[in-house]
Amino acid sequence: MRRRIGGEVQSAQSKVPEIKRVYDFLLEKEKTSAPSSSPYVEFSKGVNGLEKVILRESRGSSAEVYLYGAHVTSWKNDHGEELLFLSSKAVFKPPKAIRGGIPICFPQFGGLGTLDQHGFARNRFWTIDDDPPPFPTNTLSKAFVDLILKPSEEDSKNWPHSFEYRLRIALGPGGDLMLTSRIRNTNSEGKPFSFTFAYHTYFSVSDISEVRVEGLETLDYLDNLQNRDRFTEQGDALTFESEVDKIYLSTPTKIAIIDHEKKRTFVVRKDGLPDAVVWNPWDKKAKAMADFGDDEYKYMLCVEAAAIEKPITLKPGEEWKGRLELSAVPSSYCSGQLDPQRVLQGS
Ligand code: BG6
């Protein structure tokens, strides 16, 4: 008996070089061939033949990510309901950024200086990151994709810095959508760089006049409609009856967007992103945007986890991490009133 076991070990050992050869071959093949799909991650073509990745979780939730802009264009719950707003007039063609979903604003939020409005990450072709360094906060998710952006020669002319931007987009088993950005300064001449940043999330809402935002009361904000002057928000939850474009400063890590009509609450959790932009263009600005329907402002609200007031500075070799986690939960009612505190405390 003992001999037989020994024999098996011996024959397995003799197969080791062959197993290693097959393993090396498969590894090499995986590196050179197109990424293969799985039940959780499907590689596909989207509008205008642009490459996209579909993430699916076993309970039915899903998300779609275009490699163009590393742009999440869809996030659906396990009933197949769309949770993000995407304009019916969105243009899926470079150099235009896709209107809706989650554009990535980097290396700049806004339109200051020589860089394009909201930077260039949202209108560059990202690639699949085959070999990302390990994630310290790994999720249990099998539905995720790793993307990477490095500057082109053109980018380096406009923004003379070397960087590696790694983005993991993951769908949790319960349908939560998680985006983790890791930006590293790879300058070899010892130069630091600074940037501002936002996950420019467009939430889908039933009717903007039925929406409240909790978590930003009494905070200071910069008003983009008034030369970025500084004001302090009043004590009530935010409601909407005209154009809004504000950068709330040093916000809590959790914000709730309560859609009264849909009885749905979005919970935004963020890490490494102190600010939060709240934007709705309302009717006049909506009409002025070619890639946005005249009435679509009623069905969207942007709440953007961001780092704007204090730019992030990285020395060579340093890495910054900024994480966004989105959940959509049924709103709780308490004697006819929404009770967002329960949502916030109970999560
Ligand atoms: C918001 C800004 O985040 O994005 C607004 O606060 C801006 O000022 C809006 O109008 C849309 O920007 P863009 O470049 O996508 O049209």
mmCIF file of C-alpha atoms and ligand atoms in Angstrom:
data_model
loop_
_atom_site.group_PDB
_atom_site.id
_atom_site.type_symbol
_atom_site.label_atom_id
_atom_site.label_comp_id
_atom_site.label_asym_id
_atom_site.label_seq_id
_atom_site.Cartn_x
_atom_site.Cartn_y
_atom_site.Cartn_z
ATOM 1 C CA MET A 1 0.000 0.000 0.000
ATOM 2 C CA ARG A 2 2.701 2.353 1.156
ATOM 3 C CA ARG A 3 4.743 1.548 -1.908
ATOM 4 C CA ARG A 4 1.794 2.220 -4.166
ATOM 5 C CA ILE A 5 1.273 5.678 -2.647
ATOM 6 C CA GLY A 6 5.000 6.278 -2.977
ATOM 7 C CA GLY A 7 4.739 5.174 -6.586
ATOM 8 C CA GLU A 8 1.950 7.642 -7.269
ATOM 9 C CA VAL A 9 3.936 10.472 -5.709
ATOM 10 C CA GLN A 10 6.885 9.501 -7.773
ATOM 11 C CA SER A 11 4.947 9.417 -11.026
ATOM 12 C CA ALA A 12 3.250 12.741 -10.191
ATOM 13 C CA GLN A 13 6.687 14.209 -9.528
ATOM 14 C CA SER A 14 7.939 13.002 -12.859
ATOM 15 C CA LYS A 15 5.017 14.784 -14.497
ATOM 16 C CA VAL A 16 5.893 18.112 -12.851
ATOM 17 C CA PRO A 17 8.030 19.515 -15.704
ATOM 18 C CA GLU A 18 5.281 18.652 -18.187
ATOM 19 C CA ILE A 19 2.560 20.241 -16.019
ATOM 20 C CA LYS A 20 4.733 23.323 -15.700
ATOM 21 C CA ARG A 21 5.198 23.476 -19.476
ATOM 22 C CA VAL A 22 1.414 23.318 -20.026
ATOM 23 C CA TYR A 23 0.843 25.910 -17.296
ATOM 24 C CA ASP A 24 3.430 28.281 -18.812
ATOM 25 C CA PHE A 25 1.863 27.785 -22.233
ATOM 26 C CA LEU A 26 -1.627 28.614 -20.921
ATOM 27 C CA LEU A 27 -0.301 31.628 -19.030
ATOM 28 C CA GLU A 28 1.413 32.939 -22.154
ATOM 29 C CA LYS A 29 -1.720 32.304 -24.233
ATOM 30 C CA GLU A 30 -3.855 34.169 -21.725
ATOM 31 C CA LYS A 31 -1.496 37.154 -21.896
ATOM 32 C CA THR A 32 -1.510 37.371 -25.689
ATOM 33 C CA SER A 33 -5.078 36.415 -26.615
ATOM 34 C CA ALA A 34 -8.247 38.467 -26.165
ATOM 35 C CA PRO A 35 -9.760 38.258 -22.674
ATOM 36 C CA SER A 36 -12.229 35.399 -22.375
ATOM 37 C CA SER A 37 -15.745 35.769 -21.006
ATOM 38 C CA SER A 38 -17.160 33.984 -17.942
ATOM 39 C CA PRO A 39 -20.675 33.868 -16.413
ATOM 40 C CA TYR A 40 -19.664 36.890 -14.340
ATOM 41 C CA VAL A 41 -17.666 38.917 -16.870
ATOM 42 C CA GLU A 42 -18.553 39.114 -20.557
ATOM 43 C CA PHE A 43 -16.540 40.944 -23.206
ATOM 44 C CA SER A 44 -18.789 42.375 -25.861
ATOM 45 C CA LYS A 45 -19.342 45.204 -28.380
ATOM 46 C CA GLY A 46 -21.553 48.160 -27.599
ATOM 47 C CA VAL A 47 -22.791 51.218 -29.493
ATOM 48 C CA ASN A 48 -20.693 51.959 -32.609
ATOM 49 C CA GLY A 49 -18.799 48.717 -32.047
ATOM 50 C CA LEU A 50 -17.041 50.125 -28.979
ATOM 51 C CA GLU A 51 -15.710 47.477 -26.640
ATOM 52 C CA LYS A 52 -17.613 46.966 -23.438
ATOM 53 C CA VAL A 53 -17.567 44.636 -20.465
ATOM 54 C CA ILE A 54 -20.750 43.303 -18.896
ATOM 55 C CA LEU A 55 -20.589 42.316 -15.232
ATOM 56 C CA ARG A 56 -23.275 39.958 -13.887
ATOM 57 C CA GLU A 57 -23.974 38.720 -10.403
ATOM 58 C CA SER A 58 -25.803 35.455 -9.711
ATOM 59 C CA ARG A 59 -28.875 37.150 -8.211
ATOM 60 C CA GLY A 60 -29.445 39.065 -11.455
ATOM 61 C CA SER A 61 -27.819 42.490 -11.010
ATOM 62 C CA SER A 62 -25.536 43.728 -13.777
ATOM 63 C CA ALA A 63 -23.327 46.589 -14.922
ATOM 64 C CA GLU A 64 -21.851 47.656 -18.240
ATOM 65 C CA VAL A 65 -18.502 49.350 -18.668
ATOM 66 C CA TYR A 66 -17.152 50.871 -21.888
ATOM 67 C CA LEU A 67 -13.391 50.745 -22.303
ATOM 68 C CA TYR A 68 -13.805 54.187 -23.862
ATOM 69 C CA GLY A 69 -13.535 56.378 -20.752
ATOM 70 C CA ALA A 70 -13.647 53.347 -18.389
ATOM 71 C CA HIS A 71 -17.207 54.541 -18.360
ATOM 72 C CA VAL A 72 -19.955 52.695 -16.467
ATOM 73 C CA THR A 73 -23.035 53.213 -18.648
ATOM 74 C CA SER A 74 -25.469 50.885 -16.900
ATOM 75 C CA TRP A 75 -26.089 49.483 -13.434
ATOM 76 C CA LYS A 76 -29.165 47.330 -12.933
ATOM 77 C CA ASN A 77 -30.596 45.781 -9.780
ATOM 78 C CA ASP A 78 -31.673 42.146 -9.553
ATOM 79 C CA HIS A 79 -35.117 43.069 -10.982
ATOM 80 C CA GLY A 80 -33.385 44.394 -14.093
ATOM 81 C CA GLU A 81 -34.264 48.030 -13.252
ATOM 82 C CA GLU A 82 -31.777 50.623 -14.505
ATOM 83 C CA LEU A 83 -30.313 52.701 -11.693
ATOM 84 C CA LEU A 84 -28.112 55.097 -13.664
ATOM 85 C CA PHE A 85 -29.265 57.808 -16.040
ATOM 86 C CA LEU A 86 -27.940 57.671 -19.603
ATOM 87 C CA SER A 87 -29.085 60.346 -22.019
ATOM 88 C CA SER A 88 -31.038 59.207 -25.081
ATOM 89 C CA LYS A 89 -28.806 61.650 -26.963
ATOM 90 C CA ALA A 90 -25.501 60.396 -25.539
ATOM 91 C CA VAL A 91 -22.753 60.327 -28.166
ATOM 92 C CA PHE A 92 -20.612 57.186 -28.221
ATOM 93 C CA LYS A 93 -17.863 58.613 -30.356
ATOM 94 C CA PRO A 94 -14.483 60.085 -29.436
ATOM 95 C CA PRO A 95 -13.659 62.773 -28.464
ATOM 96 C CA LYS A 96 -17.080 63.322 -26.866
ATOM 97 C CA ALA A 97 -17.511 61.919 -23.368
ATOM 98 C CA ILE A 98 -20.600 59.747 -22.897
ATOM 99 C CA ARG A 99 -23.466 61.738 -21.318
ATOM 100 C CA GLY A 100 -24.686 59.783 -18.309
ATOM 101 C CA GLY A 101 -23.544 56.773 -16.312
ATOM 102 C CA ILE A 102 -20.313 57.399 -14.426
ATOM 103 C CA PRO A 103 -17.740 59.541 -16.272
ATOM 104 C CA ILE A 104 -14.318 59.676 -14.600
ATOM 105 C CA CYS A 105 -13.048 63.248 -14.138
ATOM 106 C CA PHE A 106 -9.235 63.152 -14.003
ATOM 107 C CA PRO A 107 -6.725 64.824 -13.801
ATOM 108 C CA GLN A 108 -9.023 67.763 -13.354
ATOM 109 C CA PHE A 109 -12.540 68.457 -12.251
ATOM 110 C CA GLY A 110 -13.945 71.512 -14.058
ATOM 111 C CA GLY A 111 -12.509 73.572 -16.856
ATOM 112 C CA LEU A 112 -9.591 75.545 -15.448
ATOM 113 C CA GLY A 113 -6.254 75.954 -17.269
ATOM 114 C CA THR A 114 -5.239 74.296 -20.533
ATOM 115 C CA LEU A 115 -6.750 70.883 -19.856
ATOM 116 C CA ASP A 116 -10.166 69.915 -21.238
ATOM 117 C CA GLN A 117 -13.215 70.332 -19.008
ATOM 118 C CA HIS A 118 -13.144 67.463 -16.454
ATOM 119 C CA GLY A 119 -9.776 66.186 -17.744
ATOM 120 C CA PHE A 120 -9.019 63.526 -20.333
ATOM 121 C CA ALA A 121 -9.629 60.170 -18.575
ATOM 122 C CA ARG A 122 -13.282 60.172 -19.678
ATOM 123 C CA ASN A 123 -12.444 60.296 -23.366
ATOM 124 C CA ARG A 124 -9.474 57.995 -23.657
ATOM 125 C CA PHE A 125 -9.432 54.314 -24.544
ATOM 126 C CA TRP A 126 -8.498 52.349 -21.450
ATOM 127 C CA THR A 127 -7.168 48.795 -21.624
ATOM 128 C CA ILE A 128 -7.764 45.675 -19.570
ATOM 129 C CA ASP A 129 -5.263 45.468 -16.727
ATOM 130 C CA ASP A 130 -4.199 41.810 -16.834
ATOM 131 C CA ASP A 131 -1.915 41.879 -13.881
ATOM 132 C CA PRO A 132 -2.984 44.448 -11.272
ATOM 133 C CA PRO A 133 -1.044 44.613 -8.010
ATOM 134 C CA PRO A 134 -3.065 43.009 -5.192
ATOM 135 C CA PHE A 135 -5.982 44.964 -3.761
ATOM 136 C CA PRO A 136 -5.700 45.387 0.015
ATOM 137 C CA THR A 137 -9.513 45.591 0.350
ATOM 138 C CA ASN A 138 -10.509 42.754 -1.903
ATOM 139 C CA THR A 139 -14.198 42.035 -2.279
ATOM 140 C CA LEU A 140 -15.903 38.660 -2.504
ATOM 141 C CA SER A 141 -17.092 39.649 -5.942
ATOM 142 C CA LYS A 142 -16.377 37.510 -8.990
ATOM 143 C CA ALA A 143 -17.969 40.099 -11.267
ATOM 144 C CA PHE A 144 -15.224 42.661 -11.670
ATOM 145 C CA VAL A 145 -12.932 44.126 -14.268
ATOM 146 C CA ASP A 146 -9.563 45.856 -13.901
ATOM 147 C CA LEU A 147 -8.758 48.679 -16.305
ATOM 148 C CA ILE A 148 -5.667 50.799 -16.742
ATOM 149 C CA LEU A 149 -4.849 54.171 -18.290
ATOM 150 C CA LYS A 150 -1.366 55.482 -19.035
ATOM 151 C CA PRO A 151 -0.750 58.876 -20.664
ATOM 152 C CA SER A 152 -0.349 59.080 -24.439
ATOM 153 C CA GLU A 153 2.229 61.437 -25.993
ATOM 154 C CA GLU A 154 -0.589 63.904 -26.615
ATOM 155 C CA ASP A 155 -1.681 63.729 -22.955
ATOM 156 C CA SER A 156 1.897 64.309 -21.803
ATOM 157 C CA LYS A 157 2.028 67.526 -23.863
ATOM 158 C CA ASN A 158 -1.060 68.901 -22.108
ATOM 159 C CA TRP A 159 -0.270 67.453 -18.695
ATOM 160 C CA PRO A 160 3.464 66.681 -18.447
ATOM 161 C CA HIS A 161 3.341 63.921 -15.853
ATOM 162 C CA SER A 162 3.782 60.160 -15.893
ATOM 163 C CA PHE A 163 1.135 58.132 -14.151
ATOM 164 C CA GLU A 164 -0.584 54.790 -14.011
ATOM 165 C CA TYR A 165 -4.274 54.925 -13.287
ATOM 166 C CA ARG A 166 -5.766 51.565 -12.295
ATOM 167 C CA LEU A 167 -9.513 51.222 -11.890
ATOM 168 C CA ARG A 168 -11.360 48.204 -10.570
ATOM 169 C CA ILE A 169 -15.110 48.133 -11.220
ATOM 170 C CA ALA A 170 -16.906 45.426 -9.242
ATOM 171 C CA LEU A 171 -20.436 44.298 -8.671
ATOM 172 C CA GLY A 172 -21.000 42.910 -5.161
ATOM 173 C CA PRO A 173 -23.076 39.765 -4.552
ATOM 174 C CA GLY A 174 -25.958 41.988 -3.331
ATOM 175 C CA GLY A 175 -25.770 44.215 -6.418
ATOM 176 C CA ASP A 176 -23.671 47.051 -4.975
ATOM 177 C CA LEU A 177 -21.456 48.798 -7.502
ATOM 178 C CA MET A 178 -17.901 49.503 -6.377
ATOM 179 C CA LEU A 179 -15.270 51.590 -8.133
ATOM 180 C CA THR A 180 -11.739 51.713 -6.773
ATOM 181 C CA SER A 181 -9.223 54.079 -8.374
ATOM 182 C CA ARG A 182 -5.504 53.789 -7.751
ATOM 183 C CA ILE A 183 -3.379 56.529 -9.263
ATOM 184 C CA ARG A 184 0.405 56.292 -9.058
ATOM 185 C CA ASN A 185 3.026 58.906 -9.868
ATOM 186 C CA THR A 186 5.548 57.180 -12.153
ATOM 187 C CA ASN A 187 7.626 60.311 -12.917
ATOM 188 C CA SER A 188 11.274 59.316 -13.138
ATOM 189 C CA GLU A 189 12.693 62.855 -12.769
ATOM 190 C CA GLY A 190 11.480 63.210 -9.204
ATOM 191 C CA LYS A 191 8.607 65.581 -9.965
ATOM 192 C CA PRO A 192 5.431 65.502 -7.861
ATOM 193 C CA PHE A 193 2.058 66.217 -9.484
ATOM 194 C CA SER A 194 -1.356 67.362 -8.290
ATOM 195 C CA PHE A 195 -4.816 66.568 -9.584
ATOM 196 C CA THR A 196 -8.483 66.957 -8.821
ATOM 197 C CA PHE A 197 -10.966 64.168 -9.334
ATOM 198 C CA ALA A 198 -14.644 63.132 -9.461
ATOM 199 C CA TYR A 199 -16.806 60.079 -10.086
ATOM 200 C CA HIS A 200 -19.428 62.065 -11.997
ATOM 201 C CA THR A 201 -22.337 59.714 -11.205
ATOM 202 C CA TYR A 202 -25.684 60.343 -12.948
ATOM 203 C CA PHE A 203 -28.420 58.686 -10.854
ATOM 204 C CA SER A 204 -31.710 57.813 -12.512
ATOM 205 C CA VAL A 205 -34.648 59.340 -10.631
ATOM 206 C CA SER A 206 -38.401 59.186 -11.248
ATOM 207 C CA ASP A 207 -38.950 62.950 -10.956
ATOM 208 C CA ILE A 208 -36.372 65.437 -9.727
ATOM 209 C CA SER A 209 -39.030 67.394 -7.800
ATOM 210 C CA GLU A 210 -39.674 64.265 -5.678
ATOM 211 C CA VAL A 211 -36.030 63.757 -4.697
ATOM 212 C CA ARG A 212 -34.235 64.647 -1.454
ATOM 213 C CA VAL A 213 -30.564 64.418 -0.645
ATOM 214 C CA GLU A 214 -29.550 63.773 2.954
ATOM 215 C CA GLY A 215 -26.070 64.159 4.394
ATOM 216 C CA LEU A 216 -25.057 67.567 3.029
ATOM 217 C CA GLU A 217 -27.081 69.814 5.377
ATOM 218 C CA THR A 218 -25.218 72.683 7.112
ATOM 219 C CA LEU A 219 -22.059 72.071 5.078
ATOM 220 C CA ASP A 220 -20.010 74.691 3.259
ATOM 221 C CA TYR A 221 -20.111 74.613 -0.514
ATOM 222 C CA LEU A 222 -18.628 76.374 -3.526
ATOM 223 C CA ASP A 223 -21.320 77.511 -5.923
ATOM 224 C CA ASN A 224 -20.313 76.939 -9.541
ATOM 225 C CA LEU A 225 -23.183 79.211 -10.593
ATOM 226 C CA GLN A 226 -21.676 82.075 -8.557
ATOM 227 C CA ASN A 227 -17.963 82.053 -9.475
ATOM 228 C CA ARG A 228 -17.287 79.263 -7.016
ATOM 229 C CA ASP A 229 -18.020 81.610 -4.094
ATOM 230 C CA ARG A 230 -18.326 79.900 -0.712
ATOM 231 C CA PHE A 231 -21.675 79.566 1.100
ATOM 232 C CA THR A 232 -23.124 77.459 3.910
ATOM 233 C CA GLU A 233 -26.044 75.119 3.257
ATOM 234 C CA GLN A 234 -29.155 75.461 5.411
ATOM 235 C CA GLY A 235 -30.244 72.754 7.835
ATOM 236 C CA ASP A 236 -32.779 70.905 5.691
ATOM 237 C CA ALA A 237 -32.325 68.025 3.281
ATOM 238 C CA LEU A 238 -31.703 69.258 -0.262
ATOM 239 C CA THR A 239 -34.669 69.448 -2.615
ATOM 240 C CA PHE A 240 -34.670 70.662 -6.215
ATOM 241 C CA GLU A 241 -36.664 73.304 -8.054
ATOM 242 C CA SER A 242 -34.046 75.005 -10.246
ATOM 243 C CA GLU A 243 -30.531 74.553 -11.659
ATOM 244 C CA VAL A 244 -27.983 73.437 -9.085
ATOM 245 C CA ASP A 245 -24.196 73.147 -9.424
ATOM 246 C CA LYS A 246 -22.518 73.042 -6.014
ATOM 247 C CA ILE A 247 -19.333 71.529 -4.615
ATOM 248 C CA TYR A 248 -19.979 70.500 -1.005
ATOM 249 C CA LEU A 249 -16.799 70.450 1.065
ATOM 250 C CA SER A 250 -15.553 67.957 3.649
ATOM 251 C CA THR A 251 -18.692 65.875 3.438
ATOM 252 C CA PRO A 252 -19.492 62.740 5.465
ATOM 253 C CA THR A 253 -18.562 59.397 3.902
ATOM 254 C CA LYS A 254 -22.242 58.516 3.388
ATOM 255 C CA ILE A 255 -24.859 60.444 1.402
ATOM 256 C CA ALA A 256 -28.447 59.322 0.711
ATOM 257 C CA ILE A 257 -30.487 60.206 -2.377
ATOM 258 C CA ILE A 258 -34.124 59.499 -1.635
ATOM 259 C CA ASP A 259 -36.487 59.021 -4.560
ATOM 260 C CA HIS A 260 -39.919 59.457 -2.978
ATOM 261 C CA GLU A 261 -41.903 58.307 -5.993
ATOM 262 C CA LYS A 262 -39.802 55.208 -6.707
ATOM 263 C CA LYS A 263 -39.567 54.428 -2.966
ATOM 264 C CA ARG A 264 -35.880 53.899 -3.582
ATOM 265 C CA THR A 265 -32.843 55.270 -1.778
ATOM 266 C CA PHE A 266 -29.377 55.357 -3.238
ATOM 267 C CA VAL A 267 -26.643 55.240 -0.637
ATOM 268 C CA VAL A 268 -23.301 56.680 -1.721
ATOM 269 C CA ARG A 269 -20.314 55.604 0.352
ATOM 270 C CA LYS A 270 -16.958 57.115 -0.433
ATOM 271 C CA ASP A 271 -13.423 56.935 0.785
ATOM 272 C CA GLY A 272 -10.510 59.260 -0.014
ATOM 273 C CA LEU A 273 -12.973 61.687 -1.606
ATOM 274 C CA PRO A 274 -13.832 64.511 0.796
ATOM 275 C CA ASP A 275 -16.051 66.600 -1.503
ATOM 276 C CA ALA A 276 -19.376 65.959 -3.252
ATOM 277 C CA VAL A 277 -20.746 67.773 -6.290
ATOM 278 C CA VAL A 278 -24.501 68.064 -6.768
ATOM 279 C CA TRP A 279 -25.548 68.968 -10.309
ATOM 280 C CA ASN A 280 -28.760 69.255 -12.268
ATOM 281 C CA PRO A 281 -28.755 71.499 -15.366
ATOM 282 C CA TRP A 282 -32.527 72.186 -15.257
ATOM 283 C CA ASP A 283 -34.480 73.253 -18.352
ATOM 284 C CA LYS A 284 -32.467 76.127 -19.861
ATOM 285 C CA LYS A 285 -29.062 74.444 -19.702
ATOM 286 C CA ALA A 286 -30.599 71.119 -20.782
ATOM 287 C CA LYS A 287 -31.777 72.757 -24.001
ATOM 288 C CA ALA A 288 -28.290 74.150 -24.605
ATOM 289 C CA MET A 289 -26.622 70.704 -24.431
ATOM 290 C CA ALA A 290 -26.622 68.881 -27.762
ATOM 291 C CA ASP A 291 -26.201 65.450 -26.155
ATOM 292 C CA PHE A 292 -28.972 65.842 -23.586
ATOM 293 C CA GLY A 293 -32.767 65.734 -24.126
ATOM 294 C CA ASP A 294 -34.713 68.904 -23.319
ATOM 295 C CA ASP A 295 -36.774 67.201 -20.589
ATOM 296 C CA GLU A 296 -34.196 64.725 -19.350
ATOM 297 C CA TYR A 297 -33.140 66.937 -16.429
ATOM 298 C CA LYS A 298 -36.301 65.708 -14.700
ATOM 299 C CA TYR A 299 -35.019 62.143 -14.614
ATOM 300 C CA MET A 300 -31.448 62.549 -13.380
ATOM 301 C CA LEU A 301 -29.384 63.907 -10.545
ATOM 302 C CA CYS A 302 -25.608 63.939 -10.355
ATOM 303 C CA VAL A 303 -24.096 63.371 -6.932
ATOM 304 C CA GLU A 304 -20.376 63.113 -7.502
ATOM 305 C CA ALA A 305 -17.857 61.791 -4.977
ATOM 306 C CA ALA A 306 -14.894 64.104 -5.522
ATOM 307 C CA ALA A 307 -11.615 65.645 -4.391
ATOM 308 C CA ILE A 308 -11.671 69.234 -5.628
ATOM 309 C CA GLU A 309 -11.048 71.922 -3.011
ATOM 310 C CA LYS A 310 -7.708 70.470 -1.914
ATOM 311 C CA PRO A 311 -5.960 68.904 -4.925
ATOM 312 C CA ILE A 312 -4.229 65.599 -4.279
ATOM 313 C CA THR A 313 -0.453 65.712 -4.573
ATOM 314 C CA LEU A 314 1.624 62.615 -5.255
ATOM 315 C CA LYS A 315 5.394 62.394 -5.034
ATOM 316 C CA PRO A 316 7.128 59.972 -7.423
ATOM 317 C CA GLY A 317 6.305 56.405 -6.403
ATOM 318 C CA GLU A 318 3.319 57.466 -4.301
ATOM 319 C CA GLU A 319 -0.178 56.115 -4.914
ATOM 320 C CA TRP A 320 -3.594 57.566 -4.126
ATOM 321 C CA LYS A 321 -6.716 55.521 -3.662
ATOM 322 C CA GLY A 322 -10.308 56.766 -4.034
ATOM 323 C CA ARG A 323 -13.249 54.446 -3.596
ATOM 324 C CA LEU A 324 -16.936 54.754 -4.408
ATOM 325 C CA GLU A 325 -19.586 52.280 -3.342
ATOM 326 C CA LEU A 326 -23.187 52.628 -4.511
ATOM 327 C CA SER A 327 -26.197 50.738 -3.164
ATOM 328 C CA ALA A 328 -29.864 51.036 -4.054
ATOM 329 C CA VAL A 329 -32.235 50.063 -1.255
ATOM 330 C CA PRO A 330 -36.008 50.351 -0.800
ATOM 331 C CA SER A 331 -36.857 53.567 1.086
ATOM 332 C CA SER A 332 -38.345 53.108 4.554
ATOM 333 C CA TYR A 333 -41.574 54.864 5.446
ATOM 334 C CA CYS A 334 -42.453 56.160 8.882
ATOM 335 C CA SER A 335 -46.022 57.508 9.305
ATOM 336 C CA GLY A 336 -46.133 58.518 5.674
ATOM 337 C CA GLN A 337 -42.722 60.188 5.819
ATOM 338 C CA LEU A 338 -39.488 58.880 4.431
ATOM 339 C CA ASP A 339 -37.036 58.074 7.146
ATOM 340 C CA PRO A 340 -33.582 58.332 5.614
ATOM 341 C CA GLN A 341 -31.892 58.128 9.016
ATOM 342 C CA ARG A 342 -32.977 54.512 9.227
ATOM 343 C CA VAL A 343 -31.409 53.868 5.860
ATOM 344 C CA LEU A 344 -28.182 55.555 6.884
ATOM 345 C CA GLN A 345 -27.978 54.015 10.333
ATOM 346 C CA GLY A 346 -29.130 50.593 9.271
ATOM 347 C CA SER A 347 -26.456 50.195 6.614
HETATM 348 C C1 BG6 B 1 -20.728 69.068 -13.321
HETATM 349 C C2 BG6 B 1 -20.217 70.454 -13.188
HETATM 350 O O1 BG6 B 1 -20.012 68.205 -12.513
HETATM 351 O O2 BG6 B 1 -20.603 68.645 -14.675
HETATM 352 C C3 BG6 B 1 -21.014 71.372 -14.118
HETATM 353 O O3 BG6 B 1 -20.327 70.882 -11.861
HETATM 354 C C4 BG6 B 1 -20.941 70.854 -15.538
HETATM 355 O O4 BG6 B 1 -20.505 72.678 -14.028
HETATM 356 C C5 BG6 B 1 -21.389 69.411 -15.557
HETATM 357 O O5 BG6 B 1 -21.770 71.647 -16.353
HETATM 358 C C6 BG6 B 1 -21.345 68.755 -16.926
HETATM 359 O O6 BG6 B 1 -20.090 68.878 -17.495
HETATM 360 P P1 BG6 B 1 -19.799 68.293 -18.935
HETATM 361 O O7 BG6 B 1 -18.395 68.717 -19.260
HETATM 362 O O8 BG6 B 1 -19.937 66.821 -18.849
HETATM 363 O O9 BG6 B 1 -20.816 68.908 -19.857
#
